[in-house]
PDB file of C-alpha atoms in Angstrom:
ATOM      1  CA  SER M   1       0.000   0.000   0.000  1.00 67.00           C
ATOM      2  CA  GLN M   2       1.056   3.592  -0.487  1.00 74.00           C
ATOM      3  CA  LYS M   3       2.404   5.364   2.560  1.00 85.00           C
ATOM      4  CA  ILE M   4       3.936   8.710   3.386  1.00 90.00           C
ATOM      5  CA  GLU M   5       5.442   8.634   6.842  1.00 91.00           C
ATOM      6  CA  GLN M   6       7.050  11.378   8.832  1.00 92.00           C
ATOM      7  CA  ASN M   7       9.152   9.584  11.343  1.00 80.00           C
ATOM      8  CA  SER M   8       8.614  11.744  14.383  1.00 79.00           C
ATOM      9  CA  GLU M   9       5.136  12.604  15.507  1.00 85.00           C
ATOM     10  CA  ALA M  10       6.687  15.233  17.777  1.00 92.00           C
ATOM     11  CA  LEU M  11      10.119  16.815  17.928  1.00 94.00           C
ATOM     12  CA  ASN M  12      11.457  19.142  20.625  1.00 95.00           C
ATOM     13  CA  ILE M  13      14.544  21.204  19.951  1.00 96.00           C
ATOM     14  CA  GLN M  14      16.468  23.960  21.677  1.00 97.00           C
ATOM     15  CA  GLU M  15      16.348  27.442  20.209  1.00 97.00           C
ATOM     16  CA  GLY M  16      19.250  28.114  17.862  1.00 97.00           C
ATOM     17  CA  LYS M  17      19.744  24.480  16.905  1.00 97.00           C
ATOM     18  CA  THR M  18      18.947  22.926  13.540  1.00 97.00           C
ATOM     19  CA  ALA M  19      15.712  20.965  13.335  1.00 96.00           C
ATOM     20  CA  THR M  20      15.688  18.045  10.916  1.00 96.00           C
ATOM     21  CA  LEU M  21      12.401  16.445   9.895  1.00 96.00           C
ATOM     22  CA  THR M  22      12.097  13.292   7.810  1.00 96.00           C
ATOM     23  CA  CYS M  23       9.568  12.239   5.188  1.00 95.00           C
ATOM     24  CA  ASN M  24       9.663   8.684   3.819  1.00 94.00           C
ATOM     25  CA  TYR M  25       7.359   7.289   1.180  1.00 92.00           C
ATOM     26  CA  THR M  26       6.633   3.854  -0.265  1.00 88.00           C
ATOM     27  CA  ASN M  27       4.905   2.826  -3.465  1.00 82.00           C
ATOM     28  CA  TYR M  28       4.932   6.328  -4.894  1.00 82.00           C
ATOM     29  CA  SER M  29       6.971   7.806  -7.701  1.00 80.00           C
ATOM     30  CA  PRO M  30       6.423  11.487  -7.042  1.00 80.00           C
ATOM     31  CA  ALA M  31       7.221  14.166  -9.559  1.00 77.00           C
ATOM     32  CA  TYR M  32       7.283  16.804  -6.840  1.00 85.00           C
ATOM     33  CA  LEU M  33       7.577  16.888  -3.107  1.00 90.00           C
ATOM     34  CA  GLN M  34       6.292  19.817  -1.067  1.00 93.00           C
ATOM     35  CA  TRP M  35       6.567  20.920   2.548  1.00 96.00           C
ATOM     36  CA  TYR M  36       3.858  22.798   4.416  1.00 97.00           C
ATOM     37  CA  ARG M  37       3.512  24.399   7.815  1.00 97.00           C
ATOM     38  CA  GLN M  38       0.291  24.183   9.809  1.00 96.00           C
ATOM     39  CA  ASP M  39      -0.474  26.253  12.889  1.00 96.00           C
ATOM     40  CA  PRO M  40      -3.300  25.316  15.285  1.00 93.00           C
ATOM     41  CA  GLY M  41      -6.722  26.239  13.946  1.00 92.00           C
ATOM     42  CA  ARG M  42      -5.410  27.109  10.494  1.00 94.00           C
ATOM     43  CA  GLY M  43      -4.957  25.477   7.124  1.00 95.00           C
ATOM     44  CA  PRO M  44      -1.539  24.322   5.900  1.00 96.00           C
ATOM     45  CA  VAL M  45       0.691  26.949   4.302  1.00 96.00           C
ATOM     46  CA  PHE M  46       3.135  26.094   1.537  1.00 95.00           C
ATOM     47  CA  LEU M  47       6.859  26.439   2.296  1.00 96.00           C
ATOM     48  CA  LEU M  48       8.985  24.741  -0.360  1.00 94.00           C
ATOM     49  CA  LEU M  49       8.748  22.530  -3.415  1.00 92.00           C
ATOM     50  CA  ILE M  50      11.443  20.239  -4.776  1.00 92.00           C
ATOM     51  CA  ARG M  51      11.297  18.348  -8.066  1.00 88.00           C
ATOM     52  CA  GLU M  52      12.391  14.763  -8.647  1.00 85.00           C
ATOM     53  CA  ASN M  53      15.474  15.888 -10.572  1.00 88.00           C
ATOM     54  CA  GLU M  54      16.596  18.271  -7.816  1.00 91.00           C
ATOM     55  CA  LYS M  55      18.722  17.203  -4.873  1.00 89.00           C
ATOM     56  CA  GLU M  56      18.422  20.261  -2.670  1.00 95.00           C
ATOM     57  CA  LYS M  57      16.408  23.470  -2.344  1.00 95.00           C
ATOM     58  CA  ARG M  58      16.942  26.389   0.023  1.00 96.00           C
ATOM     59  CA  LYS M  59      14.834  29.309   1.160  1.00 94.00           C
ATOM     60  CA  GLU M  60      16.194  31.561   3.909  1.00 95.00           C
ATOM     61  CA  ARG M  61      16.651  29.300   6.976  1.00 97.00           C
ATOM     62  CA  LEU M  62      14.928  26.344   5.314  1.00 97.00           C
ATOM     63  CA  LYS M  63      16.567  23.564   3.343  1.00 97.00           C
ATOM     64  CA  VAL M  64      14.948  20.544   1.691  1.00 97.00           C
ATOM     65  CA  THR M  65      16.661  17.510   0.202  1.00 96.00           C
ATOM     66  CA  PHE M  66      15.083  14.858  -1.989  1.00 94.00           C
ATOM     67  CA  ASP M  67      16.555  11.396  -2.510  1.00 92.00           C
ATOM     68  CA  THR M  68      14.432   9.379  -4.938  1.00 89.00           C
ATOM     69  CA  THR M  69      16.616   6.303  -4.417  1.00 91.00           C
ATOM     70  CA  LEU M  70      16.059   6.288  -0.668  1.00 92.00           C
ATOM     71  CA  LYS M  71      12.495   7.569  -1.203  1.00 92.00           C
ATOM     72  CA  GLN M  72      13.131  10.206   1.394  1.00 94.00           C
ATOM     73  CA  SER M  73      13.069  13.953   1.897  1.00 95.00           C
ATOM     74  CA  LEU M  74      14.723  15.827   4.734  1.00 96.00           C
ATOM     75  CA  PHE M  75      13.524  19.245   5.887  1.00 97.00           C
ATOM     76  CA  HIS M  76      15.944  21.402   7.864  1.00 98.00           C
ATOM     77  CA  ILE M  77      15.320  24.601   9.815  1.00 98.00           C
ATOM     78  CA  THR M  78      18.585  26.242  10.824  1.00 97.00           C
ATOM     79  CA  ALA M  79      18.921  28.648  13.756  1.00 97.00           C
ATOM     80  CA  SER M  80      15.484  27.557  14.950  1.00 97.00           C
ATOM     81  CA  GLN M  81      13.272  30.032  16.794  1.00 97.00           C
ATOM     82  CA  PRO M  82      10.232  29.548  19.055  1.00 97.00           C
ATOM     83  CA  ALA M  83       8.139  31.048  16.234  1.00 97.00           C
ATOM     84  CA  ASP M  84       9.053  27.995  14.128  1.00 98.00           C
ATOM     85  CA  SER M  85       6.956  25.830  16.462  1.00 98.00           C
ATOM     86  CA  ALA M  86       4.197  24.292  14.340  1.00 97.00           C
ATOM     87  CA  THR M  87       3.236  21.063  12.583  1.00 96.00           C
ATOM     88  CA  TYR M  88       5.168  20.410   9.394  1.00 97.00           C
ATOM     89  CA  LEU M  89       3.715  18.272   6.631  1.00 96.00           C
ATOM     90  CA  CYS M  90       5.288  16.787   3.537  1.00 95.00           C
ATOM     91  CA  ALA M  91       3.150  16.192   0.463  1.00 93.00           C
ATOM     92  CA  LEU M  92       3.662  14.347  -2.805  1.00 89.00           C
ATOM     93  CA  VAL M  93       2.453  15.194  -6.282  1.00 82.00           C
ATOM     94  CA  THR M  94       2.333  12.157  -8.520  1.00 76.00           C
ATOM     95  CA  PRO M  95       3.019  12.479 -12.251  1.00 71.00           C
ATOM     96  CA  GLY M  96       0.170  12.176 -14.669  1.00 64.00           C
ATOM     97  CA  ALA M  97      -2.436  12.502 -11.979  1.00 61.00           C
ATOM     98  CA  ASN M  98      -3.507  15.621 -10.178  1.00 65.00           C
ATOM     99  CA  ASN M  99      -3.128  14.218  -6.691  1.00 76.00           C
ATOM    100  CA  LEU M 100      -1.643  15.869  -3.612  1.00 84.00           C
ATOM    101  CA  PHE M 101      -1.090  13.354  -0.821  1.00 88.00           C
ATOM    102  CA  PHE M 102       0.055  14.389   2.642  1.00 92.00           C
ATOM    103  CA  GLY M 103       2.279  12.721   5.182  1.00 93.00           C
ATOM    104  CA  THR M 104       1.422  12.143   8.817  1.00 90.00           C
ATOM    105  CA  GLY M 105       3.014  15.384  10.043  1.00 94.00           C
ATOM    106  CA  THR M 106       5.613  16.275  12.682  1.00 95.00           C
ATOM    107  CA  ARG M 107       4.796  18.663  15.505  1.00 95.00           C
ATOM    108  CA  LEU M 108       7.912  20.749  16.129  1.00 96.00           C
ATOM    109  CA  THR M 109       8.410  22.627  19.381  1.00 97.00           C
ATOM    110  CA  VAL M 110      11.357  25.006  19.679  1.00 97.00           C
ATOM    111  CA  ILE M 111      12.207  25.584  23.326  1.00 97.00           C
ATOM    112  CA  PRO M 112      13.545  29.030  24.265  1.00 94.00           C
TER     113      PRO M 112
ATOM    114  CA  ASP A   1      -8.731  39.302  -0.633  1.00 66.00           C
ATOM    115  CA  THR A   2      -8.988  35.756   0.658  1.00 72.00           C
ATOM    116  CA  ALA A   3      -7.549  33.285  -1.844  1.00 92.00           C
ATOM    117  CA  VAL A   4      -9.533  30.221  -0.714  1.00 96.00           C
ATOM    118  CA  SER A   5     -12.557  30.787   1.450  1.00 96.00           C
ATOM    119  CA  GLN A   6     -14.826  28.183   2.943  1.00 96.00           C
ATOM    120  CA  THR A   7     -17.985  28.566   4.963  1.00 96.00           C
ATOM    121  CA  PRO A   8     -19.025  28.000   7.610  1.00 97.00           C
ATOM    122  CA  LYS A   9     -16.023  27.950   9.932  1.00 96.00           C
ATOM    123  CA  TYR A  10     -17.924  25.974  12.556  1.00 97.00           C
ATOM    124  CA  LEU A  11     -20.815  23.588  12.052  1.00 97.00           C
ATOM    125  CA  VAL A  12     -22.603  21.745  14.830  1.00 97.00           C
ATOM    126  CA  THR A  13     -25.390  19.431  13.793  1.00 97.00           C
ATOM    127  CA  GLN A  14     -27.287  16.352  14.845  1.00 97.00           C
ATOM    128  CA  MET A  15     -26.807  12.837  13.561  1.00 97.00           C
ATOM    129  CA  GLY A  16     -28.874  12.072  10.497  1.00 97.00           C
ATOM    130  CA  ASN A  17     -28.928  15.630   9.200  1.00 97.00           C
ATOM    131  CA  ASP A  18     -27.740  16.719   5.765  1.00 98.00           C
ATOM    132  CA  LYS A  19     -25.291  19.619   5.536  1.00 97.00           C
ATOM    133  CA  SER A  20     -23.142  21.453   3.017  1.00 97.00           C
ATOM    134  CA  ILE A  21     -19.814  23.243   3.209  1.00 98.00           C
ATOM    135  CA  LYS A  22     -19.017  25.823   0.559  1.00 97.00           C
ATOM    136  CA  CYS A  23     -15.636  26.632  -0.952  1.00 97.00           C
ATOM    137  CA  GLU A  24     -14.549  29.320  -3.365  1.00 97.00           C
ATOM    138  CA  GLN A  25     -11.155  30.223  -4.793  1.00 96.00           C
ATOM    139  CA  ASN A  26     -10.233  33.419  -6.623  1.00 95.00           C
ATOM    140  CA  LEU A  27      -6.798  32.282  -7.811  1.00 92.00           C
ATOM    141  CA  GLY A  28      -7.815  30.979 -11.227  1.00 90.00           C
ATOM    142  CA  HIS A  29      -6.632  27.491 -10.301  1.00 89.00           C
ATOM    143  CA  ASP A  30      -7.813  24.495 -12.284  1.00 86.00           C
ATOM    144  CA  THR A  31      -7.873  21.954  -9.457  1.00 88.00           C
ATOM    145  CA  MET A  32      -9.709  22.011  -6.144  1.00 91.00           C
ATOM    146  CA  TYR A  33      -9.607  19.517  -3.280  1.00 92.00           C
ATOM    147  CA  TRP A  34     -11.414  18.477  -0.142  1.00 95.00           C
ATOM    148  CA  TYR A  35      -9.424  17.068   2.770  1.00 95.00           C
ATOM    149  CA  LYS A  36     -10.533  15.639   6.094  1.00 95.00           C
ATOM    150  CA  GLN A  37      -8.295  16.180   9.122  1.00 95.00           C
ATOM    151  CA  ASP A  38      -9.053  13.873  12.005  1.00 89.00           C
ATOM    152  CA  SER A  39      -8.220  14.202  15.680  1.00 83.00           C
ATOM    153  CA  LYS A  40      -4.727  12.835  15.024  1.00 80.00           C
ATOM    154  CA  LYS A  41      -4.187  15.694  12.577  1.00 82.00           C
ATOM    155  CA  PHE A  42      -3.783  13.424   9.548  1.00 88.00           C
ATOM    156  CA  LEU A  43      -4.856  15.185   6.331  1.00 92.00           C
ATOM    157  CA  LYS A  44      -6.687  12.662   4.191  1.00 91.00           C
ATOM    158  CA  ILE A  45      -7.649  13.576   0.661  1.00 90.00           C
ATOM    159  CA  MET A  46     -11.316  13.010  -0.098  1.00 92.00           C
ATOM    160  CA  PHE A  47     -11.860  14.442  -3.555  1.00 88.00           C
ATOM    161  CA  SER A  48     -10.158  16.500  -6.168  1.00 87.00           C
ATOM    162  CA  TYR A  49     -11.757  18.246  -9.125  1.00 88.00           C
ATOM    163  CA  ASN A  50      -9.895  19.295 -12.237  1.00 83.00           C
ATOM    164  CA  ASN A  51     -11.782  21.418 -14.717  1.00 74.00           C
ATOM    165  CA  LYS A  52     -15.079  20.263 -13.232  1.00 69.00           C
ATOM    166  CA  GLU A  53     -14.147  16.618 -13.566  1.00 77.00           C
ATOM    167  CA  LEU A  54     -13.773  14.365 -10.551  1.00 81.00           C
ATOM    168  CA  ILE A  55     -10.364  12.802 -10.842  1.00 73.00           C
ATOM    169  CA  ILE A  56      -9.932  10.993  -7.570  1.00 70.00           C
ATOM    170  CA  ASN A  57     -12.293   9.672  -5.009  1.00 73.00           C
ATOM    171  CA  GLU A  58     -10.661   7.850  -2.145  1.00 70.00           C
ATOM    172  CA  THR A  59     -12.476   5.409   0.103  1.00 83.00           C
ATOM    173  CA  VAL A  60     -15.054   7.963   1.096  1.00 89.00           C
ATOM    174  CA  PRO A  61     -18.646   6.962   1.868  1.00 90.00           C
ATOM    175  CA  ASN A  62     -21.093   7.906  -0.845  1.00 89.00           C
ATOM    176  CA  ARG A  63     -22.869  10.058   1.729  1.00 94.00           C
ATOM    177  CA  PHE A  64     -20.236  12.613   0.780  1.00 94.00           C
ATOM    178  CA  SER A  65     -20.616  14.242  -2.603  1.00 92.00           C
ATOM    179  CA  PRO A  66     -18.660  17.107  -4.139  1.00 92.00           C
ATOM    180  CA  LYS A  67     -20.492  19.593  -6.318  1.00 91.00           C
ATOM    181  CA  SER A  68     -18.684  22.010  -8.592  1.00 89.00           C
ATOM    182  CA  PRO A  69     -20.926  24.581 -10.269  1.00 89.00           C
ATOM    183  CA  ASP A  70     -17.878  26.181 -11.899  1.00 88.00           C
ATOM    184  CA  LYS A  71     -14.088  26.180 -11.748  1.00 87.00           C
ATOM    185  CA  ALA A  72     -13.976  28.555  -8.809  1.00 93.00           C
ATOM    186  CA  HIS A  73     -16.292  26.586  -6.530  1.00 94.00           C
ATOM    187  CA  LEU A  74     -16.252  23.128  -4.993  1.00 94.00           C
ATOM    188  CA  ASN A  75     -18.910  22.469  -2.400  1.00 96.00           C
ATOM    189  CA  LEU A  76     -19.125  19.417  -0.158  1.00 96.00           C
ATOM    190  CA  HIS A  77     -22.500  17.868   0.594  1.00 96.00           C
ATOM    191  CA  ILE A  78     -22.850  15.359   3.383  1.00 96.00           C
ATOM    192  CA  ASN A  79     -25.984  13.276   3.839  1.00 97.00           C
ATOM    193  CA  SER A  80     -27.114  11.372   6.915  1.00 97.00           C
ATOM    194  CA  LEU A  81     -24.337  12.690   9.132  1.00 97.00           C
ATOM    195  CA  GLU A  82     -22.706  10.263  11.573  1.00 97.00           C
ATOM    196  CA  LEU A  83     -20.692  10.830  14.744  1.00 96.00           C
ATOM    197  CA  GLY A  84     -17.541   9.663  12.952  1.00 94.00           C
ATOM    198  CA  ASP A  85     -17.867  12.485  10.454  1.00 96.00           C
ATOM    199  CA  SER A  86     -16.781  14.944  13.146  1.00 96.00           C
ATOM    200  CA  ALA A  87     -13.494  16.444  11.950  1.00 96.00           C
ATOM    201  CA  VAL A  88     -12.023  19.537  10.356  1.00 97.00           C
ATOM    202  CA  TYR A  89     -12.621  19.721   6.618  1.00 98.00           C
ATOM    203  CA  PHE A  90     -10.269  21.737   4.441  1.00 97.00           C
ATOM    204  CA  CYS A  91     -10.788  22.972   0.932  1.00 97.00           C
ATOM    205  CA  ALA A  92      -7.723  23.688  -1.202  1.00 95.00           C
ATOM    206  CA  SER A  93      -6.843  24.667  -4.735  1.00 93.00           C
ATOM    207  CA  SER A  94      -3.788  24.457  -6.970  1.00 88.00           C
ATOM    208  CA  SER A  95      -2.745  24.643 -10.588  1.00 83.00           C
ATOM    209  CA  MET A  96      -2.005  21.327 -12.212  1.00 71.00           C
ATOM    210  CA  ALA A  97      -1.758  22.474 -15.815  1.00 64.00           C
ATOM    211  CA  GLY A  98       1.237  23.588 -17.810  1.00 59.00           C
ATOM    212  CA  ARG A  99       4.096  25.381 -16.133  1.00 51.00           C
ATOM    213  CA  GLY A 100       2.098  25.807 -12.965  1.00 51.00           C
ATOM    214  CA  ARG A 101       1.824  22.094 -12.502  1.00 58.00           C
ATOM    215  CA  GLY A 102       2.788  20.801  -9.115  1.00 61.00           C
ATOM    216  CA  THR A 103       3.088  24.215  -7.524  1.00 71.00           C
ATOM    217  CA  GLU A 104       1.738  25.139  -4.155  1.00 85.00           C
ATOM    218  CA  ALA A 105      -1.729  24.407  -2.914  1.00 91.00           C
ATOM    219  CA  PHE A 106      -3.647  27.100  -1.084  1.00 94.00           C
ATOM    220  CA  PHE A 107      -5.902  26.056   1.747  1.00 96.00           C
ATOM    221  CA  GLY A 108      -9.011  27.520   3.266  1.00 96.00           C
ATOM    222  CA  GLN A 109      -9.225  28.137   7.000  1.00 95.00           C
ATOM    223  CA  GLY A 110     -11.097  24.894   7.600  1.00 96.00           C
ATOM    224  CA  THR A 111     -14.588  23.952   8.758  1.00 98.00           C
ATOM    225  CA  ARG A 112     -14.848  22.263  12.125  1.00 97.00           C
ATOM    226  CA  LEU A 113     -17.776  19.882  11.877  1.00 97.00           C
ATOM    227  CA  THR A 114     -19.189  18.454  15.089  1.00 97.00           C
ATOM    228  CA  VAL A 115     -21.907  15.840  14.892  1.00 97.00           C
ATOM    229  CA  VAL A 116     -23.839  15.316  18.113  1.00 97.00           C
TER     230      VAL A 116
END
């Protein structure tokens, strides 16, 4: 069966450290992988997109890697801040079909 | 201007009732979605519509039916509501055509449905 798993349901990290979140998928061949942030009581908000032929993408303090051999994406937040505390979701877009499937999410808490 | 708006934000109703949730997007996107987020916060896709054509329908009871009067709207109708339908429902839209394909999805603020 198809699965998108984010290894940690919850992750606590000290302010200033780098947070690393993992997204693993099985039985998908995604054309794109996206990362979203969701705050309590709100809808997810898009952060970054990485294509299957890209290894790494950066945006300010955020970095995403995509390894189609390992079927894994890593999401890094450097110099983490308490304001980064939220749930982070990875999502896959499959080629040829207009589907956007989400992972299980990781709730990140940055401790001051 | 709100990009994706859904109404109502809260909906409390009794078992057995029929209800609708409305969604509108003003982004010119060609694809709209409905997601259900349960108490464990997992976002499960229910439907997606591309150019008024239903293109996926996961294992969702047929009590749920999407209705798209035009490209900018995708409403969700739910018949004979059950306790297990209580969740937050999110509408979203994205562009799946041409160079915009695969780019970001925009979400509404969610509708918290409580069935009592």
